[in-house]
Amino acid sequence: MEVLKRTLNKSDYYWKRANRVIMNGTQLYSKGTNINVKGVSPIYLQKGNGCHVWDIDGTEYIDYGMAVGTMILGYNYPVVNNAIKKQLKEGTNFSLVHPKEVELAELLVKHIPCAEMMRFEKTGSSATTAAIRIARAYNGREKIIKGEYHGWHDWCLADAKRNRGIPQVLKDYIFVGKYNDLDSYKKIFEDHGNDIAAVIVEPVEDKTEGPSNNFLQNLKDLAHKNGALFLFDEIVTGFRFSIGGAQKYFNVTPDMATFGKGMSNGMPISAVTGRAEIFEKIHKDIFISTTFGGETLSLAASIANINELSEKKVPDYLWCVGKKLKTEFNKITQDHDLQEYIKCVGLPPRLNLAFKTVGAIKETELKSLVMQEMVKRGILFTWTIFTSYSLNEKDIQKTMEAYVDSLKVCQRAVKDNNALKYLEGQPVIPIL
Ligand SMILES: Cc1ncc(COP(=O)(O)O)c(C=O)c1O
C-alpha cells in the first residue's frame, strides 16, 4: 500500500503560533502532540465527513479518534446537523429555561435505567464533579473510591503525577480501586468504611475485557453494605455499549451515572443522572449551577443523536464492527508473529491497541512505530480506537491493508532490536 505524499507545513506553522499563546498548545492533552508521533502525525484537523477527516494541509485520513469518542454517528451527520441548524435560527441560549431541557431529560429517563432525575453539564469532568458533590451531600460522608480517570477537577486528581495547584489535603479524601479486583475495594472499606461517600467506577475501563466474576454487581453490593453510593462514570461507555449505557448492557443499575462523549455527536453537553430520591433529598442544600447548562444547540443535537442511535440500532453496529476490527487486528498481528507484543484489547465498543516492551524496544516506541506507519498510509490512530456508525467495510479493509504494511516495519524493528532507527518523529509520551 502506497505511503501518502503529504506535508505538515501548515500544522507546524500553527503549532508554533499556538505555543506562544495557548498553554501546552491544546485544550485537551489527548489532542496534543505528545500523544502522537510529532513530526509524522498531523497536528491540526480542519474538516470531517463520516469517519474521514482532513488535516489543515489537505490530507485525508480515516479517523479512529472520532473527536475523542464524541462522534458516535460520524462527522457532518445530516440528522444532527439539521437539528442544530433549526435550533440556531431560534436562539442558542436564553434568559429562562428552555423546553428542550425537559425533552432531553425525559429521553434519558426513557433509555437509561438509573436515570430518574438529572442535571445537564457541559463536560465529563463537571458531570463527575457534580455526581461526587451530590453523593457527599446525600450521605454526609467525604471520602471517595475512584477508578482510573474521571476528569481534571480537584477532587479526583490530587493523587496524580501532575497535581501542582491542587490542595494536597484532598489526597486524604481519595482512594483508588483496581478494576475487576474486588479485594482492593474491600481493603479500603475495611480501613475507611464509615467515611466513604461513594464508589465511582467506569463499568468498562480502557484496555480491559469488561467485568469478570460479577465484579460490578459485587462492587455495588459492597458499597451499599458499607452505606456508600455506587456510581458509574459512563462518559465513555454511555450510548456505546447500549443506548442505556453499559449499565443496561450488564444489567447492573447504579445509584447515579454520568454521561458525556456519545451523548450529542460532538456537541458540548454532559449529564449527571440518578435515582430521584437522591436528588430530592439534597436539592435544597446544594449549589450546582452553570450559565451554559441550558445551551440549546447541544440540547437539540443530543435529542436528534439519541433518537438516531435508537432508530438505527447504532450500539449493535458498534459491537459488530468492533468485533470485526478486533478479530482482524489480532489475526494480522499473529500472522506477523507479533502477538506477544501488540494486541487489540477491550470489548468491541471500546477497543485499544496494547503494546509491550520487546528486547530494547520500549512499549511507547513500538506504539509510536505503529501509529507512524498507519498515519503515513492515511489511518489516524490517537488516544484510543473509537468506532462510529460511519465506519464501513471499505474503511476497515483499507485500515487492515495499512496495518499489514505497518507490522512489516515493526517486524524489521524487532529483528534489529531497534525501533528508533525506524521512527521518523518523536515517540509518544504518556499523559498521566
Ligand atoms: C471516563 C472519563 N470520565 C471523565 C472524563 C472527563 O471528560 P471531559 O474531558 O469532557 O471533562 C473522561 C475524559 O476522557 C473520561 O474518559
Short mmCIF file of N, CA and C and ligand atoms in Angstrom, two decimals, residues 28 30 68 122-128 148-153 202 233-237 258 260-261 270 350 383 386, ligand 1:
data_model
loop_
_atom_site.label_atom_id
_atom_site.label_comp_id
_atom_site.label_asym_id
_atom_site.label_seq_id
_atom_site.Cartn_x
_atom_site.Cartn_y
_atom_site.Cartn_z
N LEU A 28 -6.95 19.99 25.29
CA LEU A 28 -7.11 18.61 25.77
C LEU A 28 -5.81 17.86 25.47
N SER A 30 -5.19 14.85 25.21
CA SER A 30 -5.38 13.75 24.24
C SER A 30 -5.45 14.25 22.80
N VAL A 68 -12.25 12.17 20.04
CA VAL A 68 -12.17 11.57 21.38
C VAL A 68 -13.46 10.83 21.74
N LYS A 122 -21.64 20.66 30.92
CA LYS A 122 -21.04 20.81 29.58
C LYS A 122 -19.92 19.80 29.32
N THR A 123 -19.28 19.29 30.36
CA THR A 123 -18.13 18.39 30.15
C THR A 123 -18.24 17.16 31.04
N GLY A 124 -17.45 16.16 30.71
CA GLY A 124 -17.40 14.96 31.55
C GLY A 124 -16.92 15.30 32.95
N SER A 125 -15.88 16.14 33.03
CA SER A 125 -15.32 16.48 34.34
C SER A 125 -16.35 17.17 35.23
N SER A 126 -17.13 18.08 34.66
CA SER A 126 -18.09 18.78 35.52
C SER A 126 -19.24 17.85 35.90
N ALA A 127 -19.55 16.87 35.05
CA ALA A 127 -20.61 15.91 35.41
C ALA A 127 -20.15 15.00 36.55
N THR A 128 -18.90 14.50 36.47
CA THR A 128 -18.44 13.62 37.56
C THR A 128 -18.27 14.43 38.85
N GLU A 148 -9.83 4.76 37.26
CA GLU A 148 -8.63 5.23 36.59
C GLU A 148 -8.66 6.73 36.29
N TYR A 149 -9.69 7.20 35.60
CA TYR A 149 -9.75 8.62 35.20
C TYR A 149 -11.19 9.09 35.19
N HIS A 150 -11.41 10.24 35.83
CA HIS A 150 -12.77 10.81 35.85
C HIS A 150 -12.77 12.29 35.54
N GLY A 151 -11.65 12.82 34.98
CA GLY A 151 -11.63 14.23 34.62
C GLY A 151 -10.51 14.98 35.31
N TRP A 152 -10.52 16.30 35.15
CA TRP A 152 -9.37 17.11 35.58
C TRP A 152 -9.62 17.88 36.88
N HIS A 153 -10.78 17.72 37.49
CA HIS A 153 -11.10 18.56 38.65
C HIS A 153 -10.38 18.10 39.92
N GLU A 202 -15.72 3.21 36.18
CA GLU A 202 -16.18 3.01 34.81
C GLU A 202 -16.66 1.56 34.69
N ASP A 233 -19.23 5.97 36.04
CA ASP A 233 -18.77 7.01 35.12
C ASP A 233 -18.93 6.43 33.72
N GLU A 234 -20.01 6.86 33.07
CA GLU A 234 -20.30 6.34 31.71
C GLU A 234 -19.99 7.40 30.65
N ILE A 235 -19.03 8.27 30.96
CA ILE A 235 -18.66 9.30 29.98
C ILE A 235 -18.23 8.65 28.66
N VAL A 236 -17.50 7.55 28.74
CA VAL A 236 -17.07 6.86 27.52
C VAL A 236 -18.06 5.76 27.12
N THR A 237 -18.51 4.96 28.08
CA THR A 237 -19.33 3.78 27.74
C THR A 237 -20.78 4.13 27.38
N THR A 258 -22.86 9.20 35.16
CA THR A 258 -22.57 10.39 34.35
C THR A 258 -22.41 9.99 32.88
N GLY A 260 -21.50 11.64 28.71
CA GLY A 260 -20.91 12.79 28.01
C GLY A 260 -20.61 12.49 26.55
N LYS A 261 -19.52 11.76 26.32
CA LYS A 261 -18.96 11.70 24.96
C LYS A 261 -19.96 11.30 23.86
N SER A 270 -23.13 17.23 28.84
CA SER A 270 -22.96 16.01 29.64
C SER A 270 -24.12 15.98 30.64
N ARG A 350 -15.36 -0.50 22.78
CA ARG A 350 -14.28 0.29 23.37
C ARG A 350 -12.95 -0.45 23.21
N TRP A 383 -5.56 8.50 20.81
CA TRP A 383 -5.51 8.00 22.18
C TRP A 383 -6.08 6.59 22.31
N PHE A 386 -11.86 4.54 18.60
CA PHE A 386 -13.29 4.78 18.70
C PHE A 386 -13.94 4.57 17.32
C1 LIG B 1 -14.12 8.05 31.94
C2 LIG B 1 -13.98 9.54 31.81
N1 LIG B 1 -14.56 10.33 32.73
C3 LIG B 1 -14.47 11.67 32.66
C4 LIG B 1 -13.79 12.29 31.62
C5 LIG B 1 -13.67 13.78 31.57
O1 LIG B 1 -14.40 14.29 30.49
P1 LIG B 1 -14.07 15.74 29.89
O2 LIG B 1 -12.75 15.66 29.21
O3 LIG B 1 -15.21 16.00 28.94
O4 LIG B 1 -14.06 16.71 31.02
C6 LIG B 1 -13.19 11.50 30.64
C7 LIG B 1 -12.46 12.11 29.52
O5 LIG B 1 -11.82 11.49 28.73
C8 LIG B 1 -13.28 10.08 30.74
O6 LIG B 1 -12.70 9.28 29.83
#
